Short mmCIF file of C-alpha atoms in Angstrom, two decimals:
data_model
loop_
_atom_site.label_atom_id
_atom_site.label_comp_id
_atom_site.label_asym_id
_atom_site.label_seq_id
_atom_site.Cartn_x
_atom_site.Cartn_y
_atom_site.Cartn_z
CA MET A 1 0.03 0.00 0.01
CA ALA A 2 1.12 3.58 -0.79
CA THR A 3 -0.06 6.39 1.28
CA HIS A 4 0.16 10.05 1.45
CA GLU A 5 -1.74 12.36 3.82
CA PRO A 6 -4.18 9.58 4.48
CA ALA A 7 -7.58 10.43 6.16
CA GLU A 8 -7.71 8.29 9.17
CA ASP A 9 -11.28 7.36 8.83
CA ARG A 10 -10.90 6.25 5.22
CA LEU A 11 -7.62 4.58 5.84
CA ARG A 12 -9.19 2.56 9.00
CA ARG A 13 -12.03 1.51 6.70
CA GLN A 14 -9.55 0.07 4.15
CA LEU A 15 -7.33 -1.65 6.79
CA ASP A 16 -10.37 -3.19 8.55
CA SER A 17 -11.38 -4.65 5.13
CA ILE A 18 -8.03 -6.12 4.72
CA ARG A 19 -8.18 -7.57 8.14
CA ALA A 20 -11.45 -9.13 7.22
CA GLN A 21 -10.03 -11.21 4.30
CA GLY A 22 -11.10 -14.72 4.20
CA ARG A 23 -7.47 -15.68 3.29
CA ARG A 24 -5.68 -15.06 6.59
CA ARG A 25 -2.04 -15.52 5.47
CA TRP A 26 -0.70 -12.06 4.52
CA ILE A 27 1.34 -9.17 5.49
CA CYS A 28 0.60 -5.57 4.45
CA LEU A 29 3.72 -3.22 3.67
CA ILE A 30 2.78 0.34 3.70
CA SER A 31 5.12 2.87 2.18
CA ASP A 32 4.12 6.40 3.31
CA ASP A 33 5.23 9.29 1.11
CA ALA A 34 6.46 11.85 3.50
CA SER A 35 3.12 12.54 5.15
CA SER A 36 2.72 15.11 7.83
CA PRO A 37 3.30 14.20 11.34
CA GLU A 38 -0.41 14.43 12.03
CA ALA A 39 -1.32 12.11 9.23
CA LEU A 40 1.59 9.69 10.12
CA ALA A 41 0.34 9.47 13.55
CA GLY A 42 -3.14 8.54 12.48
CA LEU A 43 -1.55 5.76 10.26
CA GLN A 44 0.43 4.51 13.19
CA ARG A 45 -2.78 4.45 15.37
CA ALA A 46 -4.70 2.64 12.73
CA VAL A 47 -2.15 -0.26 12.62
CA ASP A 48 -1.17 -0.23 16.16
CA GLY A 49 -1.15 -3.70 17.73
CA ASP A 50 -1.29 -5.54 14.43
CA GLU A 51 2.05 -6.87 13.44
CA ARG A 52 0.81 -7.81 10.04
CA PHE A 53 1.18 -4.19 9.04
CA VAL A 54 4.57 -2.85 8.44
CA VAL A 55 4.95 1.00 7.98
CA SER A 56 7.84 2.74 6.43
CA ARG A 57 7.99 6.42 5.90
CA SER A 58 9.93 8.17 3.08
CA ASP A 59 11.74 11.28 4.26
CA GLU A 60 11.30 13.05 0.98
CA ARG A 61 8.16 13.29 -1.24
CA LEU A 62 8.33 10.61 -4.01
CA GLY A 63 4.98 10.95 -5.94
CA PHE A 64 2.71 8.04 -6.31
CA LEU A 65 4.67 6.21 -8.93
CA ALA A 66 7.98 6.08 -6.99
CA ASN A 67 6.21 5.44 -3.75
CA PHE A 68 4.50 2.49 -5.05
CA GLU A 69 7.96 1.17 -6.38
CA ARG A 70 9.35 1.76 -2.90
CA ALA A 71 6.42 -0.27 -1.35
CA ILE A 72 7.13 -3.07 -3.83
CA GLY A 73 10.84 -2.99 -2.87
CA MET A 74 9.77 -3.76 0.77
CA ILE A 75 8.31 -7.12 -0.32
CA PRO A 76 10.29 -10.12 1.36
CA PRO A 77 11.75 -12.72 -0.85
CA GLU A 78 9.35 -15.53 0.46
CA ALA A 79 6.28 -13.64 -0.70
CA GLU A 80 5.05 -15.46 -3.77
CA LEU A 81 1.95 -13.25 -4.62
CA ILE A 82 1.41 -9.44 -4.42
CA ALA A 83 -1.57 -7.38 -4.32
CA LEU A 84 -1.65 -3.67 -4.51
CA ALA A 85 -3.95 -1.50 -2.31
CA ASP A 86 -4.98 2.15 -2.30
CA GLN A 87 -5.42 3.94 0.95
CA ASP A 88 -9.08 4.79 0.77
CA ASP A 89 -10.82 1.82 -0.88
CA ARG A 90 -12.77 -0.90 0.74
CA TRP A 91 -11.95 -4.47 -0.06
CA PHE A 92 -14.64 -7.31 -0.24
CA PRO A 93 -14.06 -10.18 2.20
CA ASP A 94 -13.30 -12.66 -0.55
CA LYS A 95 -11.13 -10.41 -2.70
CA LEU A 96 -7.76 -12.25 -2.25
CA GLU A 97 -9.39 -15.70 -2.47
CA GLY A 98 -11.26 -14.71 -5.62
CA LEU A 99 -8.24 -13.28 -7.41
CA LEU A 100 -6.04 -16.14 -6.16
CA ALA A 101 -8.56 -18.73 -7.46
CA THR A 102 -8.57 -16.86 -10.83
CA LEU A 103 -4.75 -16.95 -11.12
CA GLY A 104 -4.85 -20.72 -10.17
CA GLN A 105 -7.25 -21.36 -12.96
CA ASN A 106 -4.97 -19.68 -15.47
CA PRO A 107 -1.43 -20.99 -14.80
CA ALA A 108 -0.12 -19.08 -17.84
CA ALA A 109 -1.28 -15.81 -16.39
CA ALA A 110 1.10 -13.45 -14.62
CA LEU A 111 -1.50 -11.26 -13.24
CA ALA A 112 -5.18 -11.34 -12.39
CA TYR A 113 -7.57 -8.47 -11.97
CA SER A 114 -11.15 -7.77 -11.32
CA ASP A 115 -14.14 -5.54 -11.77
CA MET A 116 -15.06 -2.87 -8.99
CA ARG A 117 -17.87 -0.82 -7.83
CA ILE A 118 -17.68 3.02 -8.02
CA LEU A 119 -18.87 4.93 -5.10
CA ASP A 120 -19.01 8.65 -4.32
CA GLY A 121 -17.39 10.21 -1.18
CA ASP A 122 -20.62 9.68 0.67
CA GLY A 123 -20.81 6.00 -0.10
CA ARG A 124 -23.51 6.25 -2.78
CA VAL A 125 -23.03 3.57 -5.60
CA LEU A 126 -22.37 5.34 -8.80
CA SER A 127 -21.86 2.25 -10.96
CA GLY A 128 -21.86 -1.39 -10.10
CA THR A 129 -19.18 -1.86 -12.52
CA TYR A 130 -15.95 -0.06 -13.79
CA TRP A 131 -17.00 -0.91 -17.35
CA TYR A 132 -19.66 1.67 -17.71
CA LEU A 133 -17.99 3.73 -20.22
CA ARG A 134 -16.17 1.15 -22.29
CA ARG A 135 -15.68 -2.51 -22.70
CA ASN A 136 -12.92 -4.59 -21.14
CA ARG A 137 -10.24 -6.07 -23.20
CA PHE A 138 -7.06 -7.47 -21.70
CA ASP A 139 -5.54 -9.66 -24.36
CA ASP A 140 -4.85 -7.18 -27.13
CA ILE A 141 -1.35 -5.50 -26.28
CA ALA A 142 -1.86 -2.70 -28.70
CA SER A 143 -5.19 -1.66 -27.15
CA LEU A 144 -3.56 -1.99 -23.67
CA MET A 145 -0.71 0.24 -24.68
CA VAL A 146 -3.02 2.98 -25.95
CA ALA A 147 -5.41 2.81 -22.79
CA ASN A 148 -4.83 0.76 -19.77
CA VAL A 149 -7.80 -1.45 -18.47
CA VAL A 150 -5.83 -3.05 -15.53
CA THR A 151 -6.40 -1.11 -12.37
CA GLY A 152 -3.69 -1.71 -9.75
CA ALA A 153 -5.95 -1.77 -6.78
CA ALA A 154 -7.72 -4.58 -8.36
CA SER A 155 -4.81 -6.82 -9.15
CA LEU A 156 -2.98 -9.68 -7.83
CA PHE A 157 0.25 -11.04 -9.58
CA ARG A 158 3.01 -13.42 -9.24
CA ARG A 159 6.39 -12.41 -7.84
CA GLU A 160 8.06 -13.35 -11.13
CA LEU A 161 6.60 -10.34 -12.62
CA LEU A 162 8.69 -7.88 -10.72
CA ALA A 163 11.92 -9.27 -12.26
CA ASP A 164 10.57 -7.72 -15.51
CA ALA A 165 8.80 -4.62 -14.15
CA LEU A 166 11.41 -3.27 -11.93
CA PRO A 167 12.68 -0.70 -12.01
CA PHE A 168 9.69 1.38 -13.11
CA PRO A 169 10.39 3.43 -16.27
CA PRO A 170 11.19 6.97 -15.33
CA ALA A 171 8.28 9.53 -15.44
CA ARG A 172 9.09 12.36 -17.67
CA PRO A 173 8.60 15.81 -16.07
CA GLY A 174 5.13 16.97 -16.41
CA HIS A 175 3.90 13.77 -17.88
CA ALA A 176 2.12 11.01 -15.80
CA LEU A 177 3.09 7.42 -15.77
CA TYR A 178 1.24 4.78 -13.99
CA HIS A 179 2.39 1.74 -12.18
CA ASP A 180 -0.50 -0.48 -12.82
CA HIS A 181 -0.24 0.29 -16.73
CA TRP A 182 3.33 -0.78 -16.73
CA LEU A 183 2.82 -3.91 -14.60
CA ALA A 184 0.03 -4.95 -17.03
CA LEU A 185 2.19 -4.36 -20.03
CA CYS A 186 4.98 -6.49 -18.57
CA ALA A 187 2.59 -9.24 -17.75
CA LEU A 188 0.92 -9.33 -21.19
CA ALA A 189 4.09 -8.93 -23.12
CA THR A 190 5.54 -12.38 -22.00
CA ALA A 191 2.61 -14.21 -20.53
CA GLU A 192 -1.25 -13.68 -20.18
CA ILE A 193 -3.59 -11.65 -17.91
CA ALA A 194 -6.66 -13.24 -16.23
CA TYR A 195 -9.84 -11.39 -15.30
CA LEU A 196 -12.33 -12.15 -12.48
CA ASP A 197 -15.79 -10.88 -14.00
CA ARG A 198 -16.97 -9.46 -10.65
CA PRO A 199 -16.20 -6.52 -8.31
CA THR A 200 -13.94 -7.41 -5.42
CA HIS A 201 -13.63 -3.89 -3.92
CA ASP A 202 -15.29 -0.46 -3.71
CA TYR A 203 -13.48 2.46 -5.33
CA PHE A 204 -14.48 5.73 -3.72
CA ARG A 205 -14.27 8.96 -5.74
CA TYR A 206 -13.23 11.69 -3.29
CA ASP A 207 -12.77 15.22 -4.71
CA ASP A 208 -9.47 15.53 -2.85
CA SER A 209 -8.06 12.15 -4.06
CA ILE A 210 -4.99 12.00 -6.32
CA THR A 211 -6.82 10.10 -8.87
CA VAL A 212 -9.48 12.63 -9.14
CA ARG A 213 -7.09 15.48 -9.22
CA GLU A 214 -5.20 13.90 -12.02
CA ALA A 215 -8.26 13.19 -13.95
CA PRO A 216 -10.30 16.39 -14.18
CA ASN A 217 -12.21 15.26 -17.24
CA TRP A 218 -13.57 12.16 -15.63
CA LEU A 219 -17.16 11.45 -16.47
CA ARG A 220 -19.52 10.47 -13.92
CA PRO A 221 -21.55 7.18 -14.56
CA GLU A 222 -25.01 7.87 -15.78
CA SER A 223 -28.12 5.72 -15.99
CA GLY A 224 -31.10 5.31 -18.30
CA VAL A 225 -31.14 6.41 -22.03
CA ALA A 226 -30.95 10.05 -21.31
CA GLY A 227 -28.01 9.51 -18.95
CA ARG A 228 -26.06 7.41 -21.46
CA LEU A 229 -26.67 10.30 -24.21
CA ARG A 230 -25.24 12.73 -21.74
CA LEU A 231 -22.25 10.58 -20.97
CA HIS A 232 -21.49 10.11 -24.76
CA TRP A 233 -22.04 13.94 -25.32
CA GLY A 234 -19.75 14.55 -22.51
CA ARG A 235 -17.02 12.40 -24.15
CA LEU A 236 -17.50 14.16 -27.60
CA THR A 237 -17.21 17.56 -26.15
CA ARG A 238 -14.14 16.67 -24.11
CA ARG A 239 -12.33 15.54 -27.14
CA ILE A 240 -13.39 18.58 -29.04
CA ARG A 241 -11.94 20.70 -26.34
CA MET A 242 -8.70 18.68 -26.29
CA GLY A 243 -8.30 18.76 -30.14
CA SER A 244 -9.28 22.58 -30.84
CA ALA A 245 -7.19 24.02 -28.09
CA SER A 246 -4.03 25.70 -29.75
CA PRO A 247 -1.55 23.59 -27.74
CA GLY A 248 -3.99 20.49 -27.77
CA TRP A 249 -2.42 18.43 -30.45
CA GLU A 250 1.15 19.20 -29.21
CA ALA A 251 0.16 18.21 -25.70
CA ILE A 252 -1.35 14.93 -26.91
CA TYR A 253 1.85 14.18 -28.86
CA LEU A 254 4.24 14.93 -25.87
CA ASP A 255 2.10 13.37 -23.38
CA ARG A 256 0.28 10.34 -24.86
CA TRP A 257 2.27 9.45 -27.95
CA LEU A 258 5.67 9.84 -26.39
CA THR A 259 4.81 7.87 -23.41
CA ILE A 260 3.76 5.10 -25.81
CA ARG A 261 7.07 5.29 -27.41
CA GLN A 262 8.91 5.25 -24.14
CA LEU A 263 6.95 2.23 -22.80
CA THR A 264 7.25 0.26 -26.00
CA THR A 265 11.07 1.02 -26.25
CA ILE A 266 11.75 0.03 -22.73
CA LEU A 267 9.65 -3.29 -23.14
CA GLU A 268 11.63 -4.18 -26.22
CA LEU A 269 14.97 -3.41 -24.53
CA ARG A 270 14.13 -5.20 -21.42
CA LEU A 271 12.34 -8.19 -22.41
CA GLY A 272 13.66 -8.73 -25.94
CA ASP A 273 12.92 -12.08 -27.41
CA ARG A 274 10.73 -12.96 -24.55
CA ILE A 275 7.96 -10.83 -25.85
CA GLN A 276 5.61 -13.19 -27.71
CA PRO A 277 6.06 -12.62 -31.54
CA PRO A 278 2.49 -11.65 -32.32
CA LYS A 279 2.69 -9.13 -29.50
CA ARG A 280 5.98 -7.72 -30.72
CA ARG A 281 4.56 -7.29 -34.13
CA ALA A 282 1.54 -5.56 -32.79
CA LEU A 283 3.77 -2.96 -30.92
CA LYS A 284 6.05 -2.28 -33.81
CA ARG A 285 2.91 -1.61 -35.94
CA LEU A 286 1.65 0.70 -33.44
CA LEU A 287 5.07 2.61 -33.36
CA SER A 288 5.11 2.71 -37.23
CA ALA A 289 2.16 4.90 -37.38
CA GLU A 290 4.49 7.84 -36.83
CA SER A 291 6.70 7.04 -39.78
CA SER A 292 5.00 4.71 -42.09
CA PRO A 293 1.89 5.25 -44.28
CA ILE A 294 0.88 1.60 -43.76
CA GLY A 295 1.21 2.14 -39.79
CA SER A 296 -0.90 5.40 -40.24
CA ALA A 297 -3.58 3.45 -42.26
CA TRP A 298 -3.54 0.71 -39.56
CA LEU A 299 -4.20 3.33 -36.79
CA LEU A 300 -6.90 4.90 -38.94
CA VAL A 301 -8.64 1.58 -39.20
CA ARG A 302 -8.45 1.15 -35.49
CA CYS A 303 -10.27 4.65 -35.14
CA LEU A 304 -13.34 2.71 -36.61
CA ARG A 305 -13.40 0.02 -34.03
CA PRO A 306 -16.06 1.65 -31.69
CA LEU A 307 -18.56 1.28 -34.58
CA ILE A 308 -18.49 -2.49 -34.04
CA GLY A 309 -18.46 -2.23 -30.23
CA ARG A 310 -14.74 -2.47 -29.67
CA ASN A 311 -14.23 0.58 -27.59
CA GLU A 312 -11.73 -0.56 -25.05
CA THR A 313 -9.44 2.27 -25.79
CA LEU A 314 -12.03 5.00 -25.56
CA ALA A 315 -11.33 5.79 -29.20
CA ARG A 316 -7.93 7.37 -28.22
CA GLU A 317 -6.57 6.28 -31.49
CA ARG A 318 -8.40 9.15 -33.15
CA VAL A 319 -6.50 11.76 -30.97
CA LEU A 320 -3.15 9.99 -31.26
CA LEU A 321 -3.71 10.07 -35.10
CA GLY A 322 -4.58 13.76 -34.99
CA ALA A 323 -1.39 14.45 -32.91
CA LEU A 324 0.68 12.45 -35.44
CA ILE A 325 -0.79 14.46 -38.33
CA TRP A 326 -0.02 17.79 -36.42
CA ARG A 327 3.58 16.38 -35.94
CA ARG A 328 4.09 15.66 -39.69
CA ARG A 329 2.61 19.13 -40.71
CA GLY A 330 5.02 20.73 -38.23
CA ARG A 331 8.03 18.93 -39.83
CA ARG A 332 6.98 19.83 -43.48
CA ARG A 333 6.59 23.58 -42.35
CA ARG A 334 10.21 23.49 -40.95
CA ARG A 335 11.59 21.83 -43.97
CA GLY A 336 9.76 24.41 -46.19
CA ALA A 337 11.23 27.33 -44.23
#
């Protein structure tokens, strides 16, 4: 578990849900990211008397990516399975058992993950599933590279995955990189991912949480025909805002596309021939969209996938293609000058 300035009541709820797990043999390693003395004292009170919780505080602010990497570095060598936990969720009592059974049923899988319920800060259910906006697809590495579907807090993975995933790729200044996305890519590149098709925890959307602050364009789940229409309209207007703003295409290129290039390159350098051949070809085809007409055409065809219900990437191929067109036009203008 990675923590930073945890609210004691929310943290206690999460820790109590971990204590209530049907699977009793576990330890919980908590890496605290330089929280204030008051928040750290609340954390210490919440775990006091339970030796299964081990707290280690970083003296300097790391950020969520490096803090999760620090937490993973605390794992003892005898631990065979690792689950990630956020500080203010609530696990269902059978979460670990369910994910463990899913991994057991899929011996080729390096990682298993599940669905989740989404609640607001007052505990009202916003959606009974995470997949209210898009479908789930975890076996297509190109789709996974474009848009992650594997949430770290819903995951359980084998220890062997860490040999490939660590150290985490460096986050470029001003551009977010997510630990769960990288872990999922490493898992799928050389093995498989398994999915448990039911929620195993409650995910609370608090206005002051890190995930909410870093996703200001998040769309609230809607119900009914009118609600779904509002949801799709919100998606459309969000994309128009991103693309029409003068720095929009540049921002998408620098953030999303260069992150794809970074992660794909590191996968290739780190895993090499261990990447399964069809998956290596898919990643190379994705990267070729910047330099090859065939790659661009492939990305254009992928833009049409939502028309047949394959919307796991939230149609991000469209904005990626727009950003690549912006990049090419800029290069031509510079050559013309």
